[in-house]
Structure formats: structure tokens, C-alpha cells
Amino acid sequence: MKYVSYLFSLLGLLGLCSCVYEIPLVEKATKPIDSSLAGAWQKIPAAGEKESDWTETLLLVPFSKTEYIAVCTPSRDEAAICLPGTDKILFRAYPIEIADLSLIQIEWLQLYSKNGTRFQVCRCKIRDGILTVETLNREVVDPGITDADLLHETVLENVKNPDLFSNPVQYRRLEQ
């Protein structure tokens, strides 16, 4: 179940206000994925939100023993960053571990912004079949960090900080 939390952390990618970095926290994908987690997932509307006709989904496909390819259909507000001519966003995702934190790193496969930011780090919890995903908190880990060692050091310094992650989003598995 440890890799369940790794994998679904990538769903936090839809929290576009979260920290996105120019550099990865971890360079290489070395931790094995759990291929049984592949499939389709759907965002659960936040409390007070109505479910709309626009469905935010994620299709997770194993790419190698250590990586996934994620194909996302984001919200209408986020559709401007999709692949030209589609309503999809593509990501490379892989499990990483920093100190005692089991995380997943996400790499946007199309440019996130003009300044080249394209990496995110997430964590998640699955309880009663509901996945909660959180991304690094920009108030704790500055998205302007451009040095890999400083990024790694900042995360390590805040491992026990309860505010290290923010922007929780919940998902459920789609029936196949």
C-alpha cells in the first residue's frame, strides 16, 4: 500500500496554484511502481461544489518499472495548458523518498510556463477508498528555488512541518 500513496500524489497536479519548480527534487526514477494502480480516476467535487458535465479525470499507465505516464483531463479553467487541439495534459510520474516521506515527483511533458517550471512534488493518503492528494506548500518551499541542493535541503528541513503540504484534492476510482 506504500506505493498507493506515491502514485496518487500525482493527482495533485491539478492543483495548479501549487509549487511548480524548474528543477526536480530527485533526478532519477529508481523506486519501483505498483502496476496494479493503473487505471482511471475522477476528481470528487469539493464540499459545496456541484458536479458538472466537465469531468476531471486521470488515466495512469505504467511506462516502465519505475515510471508512469499520466494523461489528465483538467478542469475547464485549466484547459488552456493542454496539448494543442486536445483537452489533455501529459505527465511523467515516479515514486521518490526524502527522509521518511514517501512522495511522487511529477514532470510536465509539455511546458508548464514560459519560464520553464515543470516539476511538482506531492503526497497523498487513501482512506475508505477516497484518495486525498496534497502538493508542496509554496509558503514553506518557495517555488522560486532553482538550485536542486537548496530544494532538497528545504524539504528536509521541513519534513516534520505540518504545513509542508497543502491544496488537498480528493479522487475516486472510475469503474472499468
PDB file of C-alpha atoms in Angstrom:
ATOM      1  CA  MET A   1       0.000   0.000   0.000  1.00  0.00           C
ATOM      2  CA  LYS A   2       3.011   2.285   0.377  1.00  0.00           C
ATOM      3  CA  TYR A   3       3.152   2.857  -3.371  1.00  0.00           C
ATOM      4  CA  VAL A   4      -0.551   3.668  -3.481  1.00  0.00           C
ATOM      5  CA  SER A   5       0.256   6.941  -1.754  1.00  0.00           C
ATOM      6  CA  TYR A   6       3.177   7.589  -4.114  1.00  0.00           C
ATOM      7  CA  LEU A   7       1.109   7.109  -7.189  1.00  0.00           C
ATOM      8  CA  PHE A   8      -1.925   9.071  -6.302  1.00  0.00           C
ATOM      9  CA  SER A   9       0.055  12.020  -5.188  1.00  0.00           C
ATOM     10  CA  LEU A  10       0.418  12.852  -8.824  1.00  0.00           C
ATOM     11  CA  LEU A  11      -3.272  13.675  -8.888  1.00  0.00           C
ATOM     12  CA  GLY A  12      -2.376  16.789  -7.011  1.00  0.00           C
ATOM     13  CA  LEU A  13      -1.088  18.098 -10.298  1.00  0.00           C
ATOM     14  CA  LEU A  14      -4.492  19.588 -10.909  1.00  0.00           C
ATOM     15  CA  GLY A  15      -3.829  21.987  -8.079  1.00  0.00           C
ATOM     16  CA  LEU A  16      -2.165  24.407 -10.435  1.00  0.00           C
ATOM     17  CA  CYS A  17      -1.687  27.001  -7.734  1.00  0.00           C
ATOM     18  CA  SER A  18       0.748  24.640  -6.050  1.00  0.00           C
ATOM     19  CA  CYS A  19       4.526  24.783  -6.246  1.00  0.00           C
ATOM     20  CA  VAL A  20       5.980  24.025  -9.639  1.00  0.00           C
ATOM     21  CA  TYR A  21       9.769  24.056  -9.959  1.00  0.00           C
ATOM     22  CA  GLU A  22      12.363  24.380 -12.714  1.00  0.00           C
ATOM     23  CA  ILE A  23      14.408  21.557 -11.212  1.00  0.00           C
ATOM     24  CA  PRO A  24      13.473  18.100  -9.914  1.00  0.00           C
ATOM     25  CA  LEU A  25      13.764  17.190  -6.235  1.00  0.00           C
ATOM     26  CA  VAL A  26      15.149  13.804  -7.335  1.00  0.00           C
ATOM     27  CA  GLU A  27      16.847  13.342 -10.733  1.00  0.00           C
ATOM     28  CA  LYS A  28      16.234   9.666 -11.475  1.00  0.00           C
ATOM     29  CA  ALA A  29      13.322   7.277 -11.142  1.00  0.00           C
ATOM     30  CA  THR A  30      14.683   4.315  -9.170  1.00  0.00           C
ATOM     31  CA  LYS A  31      11.833   3.182  -6.886  1.00  0.00           C
ATOM     32  CA  PRO A  32       9.508   0.538  -8.345  1.00  0.00           C
ATOM     33  CA  ILE A  33       5.920   1.417  -9.222  1.00  0.00           C
ATOM     34  CA  ASP A  34       2.887  -0.632  -8.291  1.00  0.00           C
ATOM     35  CA  SER A  35       1.369  -1.596 -11.662  1.00  0.00           C
ATOM     36  CA  SER A  36      -1.896  -2.647 -10.021  1.00  0.00           C
ATOM     37  CA  LEU A  37      -2.646   1.050  -9.502  1.00  0.00           C
ATOM     38  CA  ALA A  38      -3.001   1.740 -13.199  1.00  0.00           C
ATOM     39  CA  GLY A  39      -6.436   2.866 -14.252  1.00  0.00           C
ATOM     40  CA  ALA A  40      -8.832   5.786 -14.477  1.00  0.00           C
ATOM     41  CA  TRP A  41      -9.649   8.184 -11.628  1.00  0.00           C
ATOM     42  CA  GLN A  42     -12.107  11.048 -11.225  1.00  0.00           C
ATOM     43  CA  LYS A  43     -11.906  14.170  -9.063  1.00  0.00           C
ATOM     44  CA  ILE A  44     -14.549  14.459  -6.342  1.00  0.00           C
ATOM     45  CA  PRO A  45     -16.056  17.960  -6.141  1.00  0.00           C
ATOM     46  CA  ALA A  46     -15.062  19.877  -3.017  1.00  0.00           C
ATOM     47  CA  ALA A  47     -17.704  20.467  -0.347  1.00  0.00           C
ATOM     48  CA  GLY A  48     -20.279  22.897  -1.672  1.00  0.00           C
ATOM     49  CA  GLU A  49     -19.278  22.387  -5.321  1.00  0.00           C
ATOM     50  CA  LYS A  50     -21.721  20.840  -7.758  1.00  0.00           C
ATOM     51  CA  GLU A  51     -20.651  18.008 -10.003  1.00  0.00           C
ATOM     52  CA  SER A  52     -20.545  19.412 -13.523  1.00  0.00           C
ATOM     53  CA  ASP A  53     -20.754  17.941 -17.005  1.00  0.00           C
ATOM     54  CA  TRP A  54     -16.985  18.526 -17.323  1.00  0.00           C
ATOM     55  CA  THR A  55     -15.260  15.574 -15.691  1.00  0.00           C
ATOM     56  CA  GLU A  56     -11.719  15.994 -14.383  1.00  0.00           C
ATOM     57  CA  THR A  57     -10.025  12.622 -14.859  1.00  0.00           C
ATOM     58  CA  LEU A  58      -6.651  10.935 -14.729  1.00  0.00           C
ATOM     59  CA  LEU A  59      -5.577   7.868 -16.691  1.00  0.00           C
ATOM     60  CA  LEU A  60      -2.485   6.286 -15.183  1.00  0.00           C
ATOM     61  CA  VAL A  61      -0.456   3.925 -17.370  1.00  0.00           C
ATOM     62  CA  PRO A  62       2.747   2.109 -16.325  1.00  0.00           C
ATOM     63  CA  PHE A  63       5.559   3.211 -18.645  1.00  0.00           C
ATOM     64  CA  SER A  64       8.428   1.272 -17.086  1.00  0.00           C
ATOM     65  CA  LYS A  65       9.250  -0.485 -13.829  1.00  0.00           C
ATOM     66  CA  THR A  66       9.847   2.897 -12.181  1.00  0.00           C
ATOM     67  CA  GLU A  67       7.623   5.365 -14.068  1.00  0.00           C
ATOM     68  CA  TYR A  68       4.060   6.120 -15.069  1.00  0.00           C
ATOM     69  CA  ILE A  69       2.640   8.217 -17.857  1.00  0.00           C
ATOM     70  CA  ALA A  70      -0.357  10.188 -16.682  1.00  0.00           C
ATOM     71  CA  VAL A  71      -2.970  11.564 -19.070  1.00  0.00           C
ATOM     72  CA  CYS A  72      -5.188  14.151 -17.404  1.00  0.00           C
ATOM     73  CA  THR A  73      -8.354  15.910 -18.406  1.00  0.00           C
ATOM     74  CA  PRO A  74      -8.238  19.011 -16.194  1.00  0.00           C
ATOM     75  CA  SER A  75     -10.945  21.488 -15.275  1.00  0.00           C
ATOM     76  CA  ARG A  76     -12.197  23.929 -17.897  1.00  0.00           C
ATOM     77  CA  ASP A  77     -10.220  26.682 -16.174  1.00  0.00           C
ATOM     78  CA  GLU A  78      -7.015  24.676 -16.619  1.00  0.00           C
ATOM     79  CA  ALA A  79      -7.714  23.614 -20.227  1.00  0.00           C
ATOM     80  CA  ALA A  80      -5.535  26.408 -21.632  1.00  0.00           C
ATOM     81  CA  ILE A  81      -2.408  24.429 -20.691  1.00  0.00           C
ATOM     82  CA  CYS A  82      -3.496  21.279 -22.518  1.00  0.00           C
ATOM     83  CA  LEU A  83      -1.838  19.829 -25.572  1.00  0.00           C
ATOM     84  CA  PRO A  84      -2.813  21.859 -28.639  1.00  0.00           C
ATOM     85  CA  GLY A  85      -6.016  20.531 -30.161  1.00  0.00           C
ATOM     86  CA  THR A  86      -6.871  18.350 -27.150  1.00  0.00           C
ATOM     87  CA  ASP A  87      -8.267  18.591 -23.630  1.00  0.00           C
ATOM     88  CA  LYS A  88      -5.361  16.531 -22.180  1.00  0.00           C
ATOM     89  CA  ILE A  89      -2.206  17.168 -20.168  1.00  0.00           C
ATOM     90  CA  LEU A  90       0.642  14.614 -20.160  1.00  0.00           C
ATOM     91  CA  PHE A  91       2.960  13.877 -17.246  1.00  0.00           C
ATOM     92  CA  ARG A  92       5.783  11.563 -16.295  1.00  0.00           C
ATOM     93  CA  ALA A  93       5.438  10.468 -12.657  1.00  0.00           C
ATOM     94  CA  TYR A  94       7.643   8.411 -10.377  1.00  0.00           C
ATOM     95  CA  PRO A  95       7.891   7.495  -6.690  1.00  0.00           C
ATOM     96  CA  ILE A  96      10.609   9.161  -4.618  1.00  0.00           C
ATOM     97  CA  GLU A  97      11.611   9.114  -0.970  1.00  0.00           C
ATOM     98  CA  ILE A  98      13.006  12.008   1.047  1.00  0.00           C
ATOM     99  CA  ALA A  99      13.888  11.225   4.677  1.00  0.00           C
ATOM    100  CA  ASP A 100      10.743   9.474   5.942  1.00  0.00           C
ATOM    101  CA  LEU A 101       8.454  10.963   3.299  1.00  0.00           C
ATOM    102  CA  SER A 102       7.099   8.733   0.551  1.00  0.00           C
ATOM    103  CA  LEU A 103       6.268  11.056  -2.332  1.00  0.00           C
ATOM    104  CA  ILE A 104       5.826  11.194  -6.052  1.00  0.00           C
ATOM    105  CA  GLN A 105       7.521  13.571  -8.418  1.00  0.00           C
ATOM    106  CA  ILE A 106       5.666  14.787 -11.465  1.00  0.00           C
ATOM    107  CA  GLU A 107       7.232  16.148 -14.629  1.00  0.00           C
ATOM    108  CA  TRP A 108       5.042  18.055 -17.049  1.00  0.00           C
ATOM    109  CA  LEU A 109       5.708  16.730 -20.551  1.00  0.00           C
ATOM    110  CA  GLN A 110       4.567  19.931 -22.146  1.00  0.00           C
ATOM    111  CA  LEU A 111       5.940  23.191 -20.831  1.00  0.00           C
ATOM    112  CA  TYR A 112       4.023  24.449 -17.778  1.00  0.00           C
ATOM    113  CA  SER A 113       5.025  28.074 -18.253  1.00  0.00           C
ATOM    114  CA  LYS A 114       7.267  30.348 -20.285  1.00  0.00           C
ATOM    115  CA  ASN A 115       9.924  30.295 -17.554  1.00  0.00           C
ATOM    116  CA  GLY A 116      10.334  26.510 -17.787  1.00  0.00           C
ATOM    117  CA  THR A 117       8.849  25.395 -14.472  1.00  0.00           C
ATOM    118  CA  ARG A 118       7.733  21.804 -14.875  1.00  0.00           C
ATOM    119  CA  PHE A 119       8.272  19.675 -11.732  1.00  0.00           C
ATOM    120  CA  GLN A 120       5.907  19.093  -8.795  1.00  0.00           C
ATOM    121  CA  VAL A 121       6.205  17.029  -5.628  1.00  0.00           C
ATOM    122  CA  CYS A 122       3.113  15.540  -3.975  1.00  0.00           C
ATOM    123  CA  ARG A 123       1.927  13.213  -1.229  1.00  0.00           C
ATOM    124  CA  CYS A 124      -1.410  11.509  -0.632  1.00  0.00           C
ATOM    125  CA  LYS A 125      -3.475   9.412   1.725  1.00  0.00           C
ATOM    126  CA  ILE A 126      -6.062   6.803   0.821  1.00  0.00           C
ATOM    127  CA  ARG A 127      -8.789   6.220   3.374  1.00  0.00           C
ATOM    128  CA  ASP A 128     -12.031   4.316   2.759  1.00  0.00           C
ATOM    129  CA  GLY A 129     -11.404   4.268  -0.981  1.00  0.00           C
ATOM    130  CA  ILE A 130     -11.023   8.054  -1.172  1.00  0.00           C
ATOM    131  CA  LEU A 131      -7.711   9.475  -2.273  1.00  0.00           C
ATOM    132  CA  THR A 132      -6.557  12.804  -0.817  1.00  0.00           C
ATOM    133  CA  VAL A 133      -3.683  14.469  -2.665  1.00  0.00           C
ATOM    134  CA  GLU A 134      -1.583  17.394  -1.455  1.00  0.00           C
ATOM    135  CA  THR A 135       1.237  19.328  -3.103  1.00  0.00           C
ATOM    136  CA  LEU A 136       4.217  21.146  -1.599  1.00  0.00           C
ATOM    137  CA  ASN A 137       3.103  24.348   0.098  1.00  0.00           C
ATOM    138  CA  ARG A 138       4.534  27.404  -1.675  1.00  0.00           C
ATOM    139  CA  GLU A 139       4.565  29.252   1.676  1.00  0.00           C
ATOM    140  CA  VAL A 140       7.010  26.680   3.081  1.00  0.00           C
ATOM    141  CA  VAL A 141       9.019  25.701  -0.016  1.00  0.00           C
ATOM    142  CA  ASP A 142       9.481  28.720  -2.271  1.00  0.00           C
ATOM    143  CA  PRO A 143       8.603  27.931  -5.916  1.00  0.00           C
ATOM    144  CA  GLY A 144      11.416  30.311  -6.920  1.00  0.00           C
ATOM    145  CA  ILE A 145      14.105  27.867  -5.758  1.00  0.00           C
ATOM    146  CA  THR A 146      16.249  26.987  -8.785  1.00  0.00           C
ATOM    147  CA  ASP A 147      19.061  25.061  -7.085  1.00  0.00           C
ATOM    148  CA  ALA A 148      18.454  21.307  -6.641  1.00  0.00           C
ATOM    149  CA  ASP A 149      20.541  21.110  -3.446  1.00  0.00           C
ATOM    150  CA  LEU A 150      18.652  24.026  -1.877  1.00  0.00           C
ATOM    151  CA  LEU A 151      15.296  22.490  -2.830  1.00  0.00           C
ATOM    152  CA  HIS A 152      16.307  19.160  -1.293  1.00  0.00           C
ATOM    153  CA  GLU A 153      17.637  20.893   1.854  1.00  0.00           C
ATOM    154  CA  THR A 154      14.462  22.976   2.246  1.00  0.00           C
ATOM    155  CA  VAL A 155      12.240  19.899   2.058  1.00  0.00           C
ATOM    156  CA  LEU A 156      14.475  18.040   4.536  1.00  0.00           C
ATOM    157  CA  GLU A 157      14.369  20.976   6.975  1.00  0.00           C
ATOM    158  CA  ASN A 158      10.566  20.889   6.868  1.00  0.00           C
ATOM    159  CA  VAL A 159       9.915  17.123   6.980  1.00  0.00           C
ATOM    160  CA  LYS A 160       8.133  17.452  10.332  1.00  0.00           C
ATOM    161  CA  ASN A 161       6.363  20.720   9.457  1.00  0.00           C
ATOM    162  CA  PRO A 162       2.594  20.029   9.339  1.00  0.00           C
ATOM    163  CA  ASP A 163       2.261  22.795   6.742  1.00  0.00           C
ATOM    164  CA  LEU A 164       4.748  21.273   4.280  1.00  0.00           C
ATOM    165  CA  PHE A 165       1.857  20.153   2.048  1.00  0.00           C
ATOM    166  CA  SER A 166      -1.349  21.968   1.090  1.00  0.00           C
ATOM    167  CA  ASN A 167      -4.121  22.159  -1.538  1.00  0.00           C
ATOM    168  CA  PRO A 168      -5.881  18.853  -0.742  1.00  0.00           C
ATOM    169  CA  VAL A 169      -7.892  17.347  -3.600  1.00  0.00           C
ATOM    170  CA  GLN A 170      -9.922  14.110  -3.439  1.00  0.00           C
ATOM    171  CA  TYR A 171     -10.499  11.397  -6.084  1.00  0.00           C
ATOM    172  CA  ARG A 172     -12.346   8.119  -6.627  1.00  0.00           C
ATOM    173  CA  ARG A 173     -11.569   5.255  -8.985  1.00  0.00           C
ATOM    174  CA  LEU A 174     -13.752   5.068 -12.094  1.00  0.00           C
ATOM    175  CA  GLU A 175     -15.444   1.739 -12.768  1.00  0.00           C
ATOM    176  CA  GLN A 176     -13.971  -0.139 -15.708  1.00  0.00           C
TER     177      GLN A 176
END
